[in-house]
C-alpha positions as a Markdown table, in Angstrom:
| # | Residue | x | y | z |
|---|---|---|---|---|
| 1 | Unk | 121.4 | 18.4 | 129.8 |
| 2 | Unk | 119.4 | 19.7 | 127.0 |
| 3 | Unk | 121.5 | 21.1 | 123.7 |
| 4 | Unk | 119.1 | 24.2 | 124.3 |
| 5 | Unk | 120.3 | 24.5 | 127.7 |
| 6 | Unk | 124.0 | 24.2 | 126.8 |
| 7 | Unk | 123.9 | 26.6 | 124.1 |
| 8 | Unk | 122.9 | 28.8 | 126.5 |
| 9 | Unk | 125.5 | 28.6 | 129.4 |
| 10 | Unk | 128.0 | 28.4 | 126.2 |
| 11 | Unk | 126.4 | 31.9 | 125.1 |
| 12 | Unk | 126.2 | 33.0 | 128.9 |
| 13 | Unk | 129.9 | 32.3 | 129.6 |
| 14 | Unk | 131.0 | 33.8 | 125.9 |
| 15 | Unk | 129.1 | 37.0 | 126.9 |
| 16 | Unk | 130.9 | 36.9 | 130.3 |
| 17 | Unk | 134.4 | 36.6 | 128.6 |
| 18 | Unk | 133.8 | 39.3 | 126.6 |
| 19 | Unk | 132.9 | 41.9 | 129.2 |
| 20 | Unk | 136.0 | 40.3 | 131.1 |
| 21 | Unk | 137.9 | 41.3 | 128.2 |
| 22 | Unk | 136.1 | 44.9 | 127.4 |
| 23 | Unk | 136.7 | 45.7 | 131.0 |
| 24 | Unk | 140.3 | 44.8 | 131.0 |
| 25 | Unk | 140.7 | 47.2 | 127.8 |
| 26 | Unk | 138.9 | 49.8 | 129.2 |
| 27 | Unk | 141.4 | 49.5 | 132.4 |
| 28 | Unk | 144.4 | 49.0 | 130.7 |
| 29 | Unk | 143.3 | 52.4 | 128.3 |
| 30 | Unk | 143.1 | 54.4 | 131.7 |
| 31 | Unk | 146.0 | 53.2 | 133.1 |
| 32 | Unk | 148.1 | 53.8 | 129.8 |
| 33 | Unk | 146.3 | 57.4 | 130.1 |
| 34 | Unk | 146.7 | 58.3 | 133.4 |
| 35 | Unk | 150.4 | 57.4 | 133.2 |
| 36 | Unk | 150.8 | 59.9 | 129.9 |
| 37 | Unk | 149.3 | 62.3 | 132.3 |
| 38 | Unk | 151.8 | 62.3 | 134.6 |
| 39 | Unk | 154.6 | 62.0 | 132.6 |
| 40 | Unk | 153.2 | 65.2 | 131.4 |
| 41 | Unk | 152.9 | 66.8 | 134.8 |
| 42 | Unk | 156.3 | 66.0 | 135.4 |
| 43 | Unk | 157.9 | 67.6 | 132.2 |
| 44 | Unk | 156.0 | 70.6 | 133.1 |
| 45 | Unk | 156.9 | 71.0 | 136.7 |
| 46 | Unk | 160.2 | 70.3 | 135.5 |
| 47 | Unk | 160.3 | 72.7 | 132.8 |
| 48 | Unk | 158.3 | 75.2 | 134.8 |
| 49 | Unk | 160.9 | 75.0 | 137.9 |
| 50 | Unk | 163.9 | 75.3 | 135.2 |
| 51 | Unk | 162.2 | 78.5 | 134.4 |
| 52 | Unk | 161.4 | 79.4 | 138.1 |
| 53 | Unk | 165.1 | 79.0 | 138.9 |
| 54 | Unk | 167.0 | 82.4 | 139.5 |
| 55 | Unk | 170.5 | 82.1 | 137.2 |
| 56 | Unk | 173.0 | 81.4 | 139.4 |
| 57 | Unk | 175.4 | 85.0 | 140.0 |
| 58 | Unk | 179.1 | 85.1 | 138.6 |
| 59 | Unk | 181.8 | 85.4 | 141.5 |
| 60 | Unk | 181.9 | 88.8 | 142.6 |
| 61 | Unk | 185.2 | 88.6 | 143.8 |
| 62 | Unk | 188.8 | 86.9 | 144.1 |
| 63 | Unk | 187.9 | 87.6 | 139.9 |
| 64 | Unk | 187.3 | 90.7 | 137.7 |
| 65 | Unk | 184.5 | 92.3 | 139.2 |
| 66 | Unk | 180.8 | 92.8 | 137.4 |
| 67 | Unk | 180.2 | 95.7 | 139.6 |
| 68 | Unk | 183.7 | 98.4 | 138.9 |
| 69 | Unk | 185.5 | 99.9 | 141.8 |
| 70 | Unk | 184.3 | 103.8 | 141.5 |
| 71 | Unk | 187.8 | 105.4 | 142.3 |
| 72 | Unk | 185.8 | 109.1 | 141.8 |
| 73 | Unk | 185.8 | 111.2 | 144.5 |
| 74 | Unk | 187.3 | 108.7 | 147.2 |
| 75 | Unk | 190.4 | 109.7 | 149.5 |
| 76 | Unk | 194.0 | 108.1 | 148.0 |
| 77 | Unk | 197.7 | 108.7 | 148.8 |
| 78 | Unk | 199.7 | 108.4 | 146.1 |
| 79 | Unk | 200.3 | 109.3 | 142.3 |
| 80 | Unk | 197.4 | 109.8 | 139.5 |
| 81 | Unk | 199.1 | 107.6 | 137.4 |
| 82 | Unk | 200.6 | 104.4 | 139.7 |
| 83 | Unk | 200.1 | 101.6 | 137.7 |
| 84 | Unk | 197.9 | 99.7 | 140.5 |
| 85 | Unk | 195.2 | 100.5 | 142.4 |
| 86 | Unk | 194.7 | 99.4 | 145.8 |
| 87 | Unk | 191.8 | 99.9 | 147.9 |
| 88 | Unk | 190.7 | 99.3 | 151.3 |
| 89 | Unk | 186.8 | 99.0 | 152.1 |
| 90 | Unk | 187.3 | 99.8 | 156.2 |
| 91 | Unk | 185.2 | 100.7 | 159.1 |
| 92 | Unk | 187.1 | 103.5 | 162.3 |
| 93 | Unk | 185.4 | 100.9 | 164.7 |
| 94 | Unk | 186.8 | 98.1 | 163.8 |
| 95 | Unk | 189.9 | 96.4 | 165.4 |
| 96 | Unk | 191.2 | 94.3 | 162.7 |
| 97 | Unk | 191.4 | 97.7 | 160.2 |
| 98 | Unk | 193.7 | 99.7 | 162.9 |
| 99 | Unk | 196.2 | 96.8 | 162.8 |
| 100 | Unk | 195.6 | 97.3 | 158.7 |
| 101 | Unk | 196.4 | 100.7 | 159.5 |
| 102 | Unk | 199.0 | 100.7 | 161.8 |
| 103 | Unk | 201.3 | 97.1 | 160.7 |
| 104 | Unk | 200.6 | 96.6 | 156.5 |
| 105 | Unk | 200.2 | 100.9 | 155.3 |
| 106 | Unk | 203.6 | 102.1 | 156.2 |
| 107 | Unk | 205.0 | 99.5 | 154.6 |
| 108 | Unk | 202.5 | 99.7 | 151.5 |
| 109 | Unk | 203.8 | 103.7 | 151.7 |
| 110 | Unk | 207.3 | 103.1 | 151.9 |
| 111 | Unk | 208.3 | 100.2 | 149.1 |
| 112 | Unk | 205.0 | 101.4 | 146.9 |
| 113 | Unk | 203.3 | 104.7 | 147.2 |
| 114 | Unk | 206.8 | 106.8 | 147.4 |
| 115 | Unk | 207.8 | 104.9 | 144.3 |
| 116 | Unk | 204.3 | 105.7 | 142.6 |
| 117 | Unk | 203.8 | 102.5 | 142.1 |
| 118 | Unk | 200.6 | 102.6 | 144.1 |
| 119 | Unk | 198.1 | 104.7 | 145.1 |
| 120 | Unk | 195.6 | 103.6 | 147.9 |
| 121 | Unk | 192.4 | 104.3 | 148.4 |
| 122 | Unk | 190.2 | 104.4 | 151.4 |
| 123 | Unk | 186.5 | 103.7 | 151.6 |
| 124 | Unk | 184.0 | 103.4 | 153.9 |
| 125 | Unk | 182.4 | 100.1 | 154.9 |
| 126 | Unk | 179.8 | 100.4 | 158.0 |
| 127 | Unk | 179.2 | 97.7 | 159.5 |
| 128 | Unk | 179.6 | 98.1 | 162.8 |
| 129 | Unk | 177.3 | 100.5 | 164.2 |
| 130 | Unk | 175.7 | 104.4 | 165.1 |
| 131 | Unk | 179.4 | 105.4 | 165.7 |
| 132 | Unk | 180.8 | 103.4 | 162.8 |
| 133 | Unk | 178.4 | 105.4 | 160.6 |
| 134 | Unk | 179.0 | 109.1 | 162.9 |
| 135 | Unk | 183.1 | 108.8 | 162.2 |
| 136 | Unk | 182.7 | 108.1 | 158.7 |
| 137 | Unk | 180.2 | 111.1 | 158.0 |
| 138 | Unk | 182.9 | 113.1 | 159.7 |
| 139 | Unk | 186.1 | 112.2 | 157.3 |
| 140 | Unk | 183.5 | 112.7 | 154.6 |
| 141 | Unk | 183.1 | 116.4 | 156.0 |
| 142 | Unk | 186.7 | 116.4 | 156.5 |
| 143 | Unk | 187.5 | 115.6 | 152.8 |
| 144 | Unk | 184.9 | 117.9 | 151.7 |
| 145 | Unk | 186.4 | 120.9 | 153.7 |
| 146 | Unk | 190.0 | 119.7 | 153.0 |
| 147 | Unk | 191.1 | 116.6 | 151.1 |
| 148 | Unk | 194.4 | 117.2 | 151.7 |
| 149 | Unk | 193.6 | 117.1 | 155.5 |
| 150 | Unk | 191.7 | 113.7 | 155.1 |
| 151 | Unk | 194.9 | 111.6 | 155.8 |
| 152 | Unk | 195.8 | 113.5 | 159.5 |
| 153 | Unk | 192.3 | 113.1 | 160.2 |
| 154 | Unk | 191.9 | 109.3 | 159.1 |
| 155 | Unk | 195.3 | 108.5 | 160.9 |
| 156 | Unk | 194.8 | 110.4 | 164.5 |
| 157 | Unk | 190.9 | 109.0 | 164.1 |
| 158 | Unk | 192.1 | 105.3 | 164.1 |
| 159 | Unk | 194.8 | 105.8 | 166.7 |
| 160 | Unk | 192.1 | 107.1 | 168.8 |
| 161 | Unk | 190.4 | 104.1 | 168.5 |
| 162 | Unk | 188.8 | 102.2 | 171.3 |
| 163 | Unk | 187.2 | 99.2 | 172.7 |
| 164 | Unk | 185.0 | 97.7 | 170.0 |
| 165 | Unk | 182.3 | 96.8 | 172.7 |
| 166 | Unk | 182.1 | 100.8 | 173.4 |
| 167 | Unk | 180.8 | 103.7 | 172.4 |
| 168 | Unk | 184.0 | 105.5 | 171.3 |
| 169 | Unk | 183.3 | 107.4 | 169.1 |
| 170 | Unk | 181.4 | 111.0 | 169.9 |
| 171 | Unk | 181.3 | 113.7 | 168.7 |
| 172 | Unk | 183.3 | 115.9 | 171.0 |
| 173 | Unk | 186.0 | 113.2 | 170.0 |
| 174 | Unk | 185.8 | 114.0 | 166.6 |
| 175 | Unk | 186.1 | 117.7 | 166.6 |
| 176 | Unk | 188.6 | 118.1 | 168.8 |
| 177 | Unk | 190.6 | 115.5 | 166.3 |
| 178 | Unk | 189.5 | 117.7 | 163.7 |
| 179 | Unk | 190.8 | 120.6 | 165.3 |
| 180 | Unk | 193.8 | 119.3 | 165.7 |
| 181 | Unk | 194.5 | 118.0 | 162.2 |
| 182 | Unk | 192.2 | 119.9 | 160.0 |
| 183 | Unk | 193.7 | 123.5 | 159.0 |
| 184 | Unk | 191.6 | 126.2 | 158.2 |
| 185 | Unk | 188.9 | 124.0 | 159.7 |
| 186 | Unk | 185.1 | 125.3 | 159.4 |
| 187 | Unk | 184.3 | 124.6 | 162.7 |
| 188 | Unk | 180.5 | 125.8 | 162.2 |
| 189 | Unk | 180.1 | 123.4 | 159.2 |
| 190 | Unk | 181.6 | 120.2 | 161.0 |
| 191 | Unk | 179.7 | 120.1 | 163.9 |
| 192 | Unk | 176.8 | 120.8 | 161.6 |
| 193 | Unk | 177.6 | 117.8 | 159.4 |
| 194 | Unk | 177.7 | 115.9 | 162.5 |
| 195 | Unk | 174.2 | 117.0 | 163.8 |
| 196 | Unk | 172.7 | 116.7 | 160.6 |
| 197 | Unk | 174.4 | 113.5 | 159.1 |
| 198 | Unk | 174.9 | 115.6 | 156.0 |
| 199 | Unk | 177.3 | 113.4 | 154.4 |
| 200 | Unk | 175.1 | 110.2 | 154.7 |
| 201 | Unk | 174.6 | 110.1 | 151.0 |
| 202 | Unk | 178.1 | 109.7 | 150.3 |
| 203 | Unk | 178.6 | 106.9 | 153.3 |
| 204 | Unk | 175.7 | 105.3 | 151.8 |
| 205 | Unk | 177.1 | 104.9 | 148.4 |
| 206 | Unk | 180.6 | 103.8 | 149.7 |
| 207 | Unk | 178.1 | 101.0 | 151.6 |
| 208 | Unk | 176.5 | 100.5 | 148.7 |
| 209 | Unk | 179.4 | 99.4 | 146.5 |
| 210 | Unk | 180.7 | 97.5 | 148.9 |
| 211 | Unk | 177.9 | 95.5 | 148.9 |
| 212 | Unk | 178.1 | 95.5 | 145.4 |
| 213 | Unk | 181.5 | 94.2 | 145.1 |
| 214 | Unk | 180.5 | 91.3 | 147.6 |
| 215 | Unk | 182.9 | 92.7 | 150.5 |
| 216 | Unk | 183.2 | 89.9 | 153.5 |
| 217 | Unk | 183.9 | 92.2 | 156.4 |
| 218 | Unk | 186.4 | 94.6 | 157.3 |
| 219 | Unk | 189.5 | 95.1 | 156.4 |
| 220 | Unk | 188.7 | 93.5 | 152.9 |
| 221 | Unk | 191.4 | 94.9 | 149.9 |
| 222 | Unk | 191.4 | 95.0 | 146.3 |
| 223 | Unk | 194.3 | 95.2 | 144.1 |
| 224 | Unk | 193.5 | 96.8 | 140.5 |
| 225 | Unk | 189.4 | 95.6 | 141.1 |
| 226 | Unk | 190.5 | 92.3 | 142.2 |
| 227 | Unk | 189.6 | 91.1 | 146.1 |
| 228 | Unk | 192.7 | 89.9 | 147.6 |
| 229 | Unk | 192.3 | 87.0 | 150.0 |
| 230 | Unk | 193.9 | 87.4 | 153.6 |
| 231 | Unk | 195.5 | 90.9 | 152.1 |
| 232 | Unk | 196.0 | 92.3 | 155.9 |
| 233 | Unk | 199.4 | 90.2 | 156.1 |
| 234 | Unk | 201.6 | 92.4 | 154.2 |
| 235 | Unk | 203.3 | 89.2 | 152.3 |
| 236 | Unk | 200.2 | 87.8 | 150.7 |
| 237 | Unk | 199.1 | 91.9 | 149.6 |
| 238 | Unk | 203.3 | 92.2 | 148.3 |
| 239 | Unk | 202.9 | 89.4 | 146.1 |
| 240 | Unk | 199.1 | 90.7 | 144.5 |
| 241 | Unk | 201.2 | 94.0 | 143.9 |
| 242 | Unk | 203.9 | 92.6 | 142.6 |
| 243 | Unk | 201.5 | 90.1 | 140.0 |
| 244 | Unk | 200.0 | 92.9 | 138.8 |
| 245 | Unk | 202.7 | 94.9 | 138.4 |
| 246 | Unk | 204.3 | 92.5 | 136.4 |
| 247 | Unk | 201.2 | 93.1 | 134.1 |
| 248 | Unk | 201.7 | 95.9 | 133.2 |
């Protein structure tokens, strides 16, 4: 073979090297900068979904409460100035609130609210229904009329109560309880106020605050603004009492 010829395979295979080479540069340079790209993407995305991601919300109960107990203009039995505050979010329908009703509060009344050392307050939690909503709207129009009537109302109301799976609760029902228990009772005005729903407003805020507050279900209790766990045995809502009586 010619030294001419040799040269130039030796210049054709140097020239082939180097492309070799240039190419593997050039491939290397895009994988080195498609791999910053998408470590880029990711720190985005990830910063972007830290952003995206709603805070997560502070217990709203079994703790203080964010959202207060409004004690204004709710039915209590009791002293102004008992030291604790208890409060039952209830619904007339429900069967678990009678027993409340009818086992824990004379007890509650006797060793507590004829002491003044509580005061309990009722409010409204609907959640079970047209009639749920119909009885409250017509304590509401019974504590409007007459506060001090509110209690004879609220207790002949739950002893009326019936079958969860029915309709119970009517309106006939409720006036002639109202008749009964409601003195000086503005007859025209209550069946009006049952017609008309004219106390929604206030059932709506009661609903509203218990959402608020995080309420479970019904009977759900609070002792000075705090939820109490399993409250409708009278033991576990004694001892919550007695704790924050000891506070104070």
């Amino acid at each position: 073979m010619s030294s001419k010829k040799k040269e130039f395979l030796k210049a054709d295979k140097d020239l082939e090297s180097g492309n070799r080479k240039r190419r593997i540069v050039v491939f290397s340079s895009v994988i080195v900068i498609v791999l910053i790209a998408a470590v880029i993407v990711m720190i985005y995305q990830g910063q972007l979904a830290r952003e995206e991601k709603p805070q997560k919300k502070q217990a709203t109960h079994r703790t203080e409460q964010a959202t207060g107990i409004n004690y204004n203009g709710q039915p209590f039995i009791g002293s102004t100035n008992a030291p604790v505050k208890v409060v039952e979010f209830a619904d007339y329908r429900c069967p678990y609130c009678k027993q409340f009703e009818d086992n824990v509060v004379p007890q509650l009344e006797k060793n507590y609210i004829e002491t003044n050392k509580v005061s309990l307050y009722y409010i409204n939690y609907t959640i079970l229904g047209p009639g749920s909503l119909l009885a409250a709207n017509a304590a509401e129009e019974v504590f409007r009329q007459n506060p001090k009537a509110f209690w004879a109302f609220h207790d002949a109301l739950f002893k009326a109560q019936g079958d969860e799976k029915t309709e119970w609760v009517t309106k006939q029902l409720l006036t002639d309880i109202a008749k009964q228990t409601v003195p000086s009772l503005d007859l025209k005005a209550f069946q009006n106020a049952l017609d008309t729903a004219s106390n929604k407003n206030a059932v709506a805020r009661d609903n509203q605050m218990a959402e608020e507050l995080g309420v479970p279900g019904t009977p759900t209790v609070f002792v000075n603004g705090t939820m109490i766990d399993g409250a409708q045995d009278y033991a576990v809502l004694k001892q919550a009492i007695d704790q924050a009586l000891n506070k104070k």
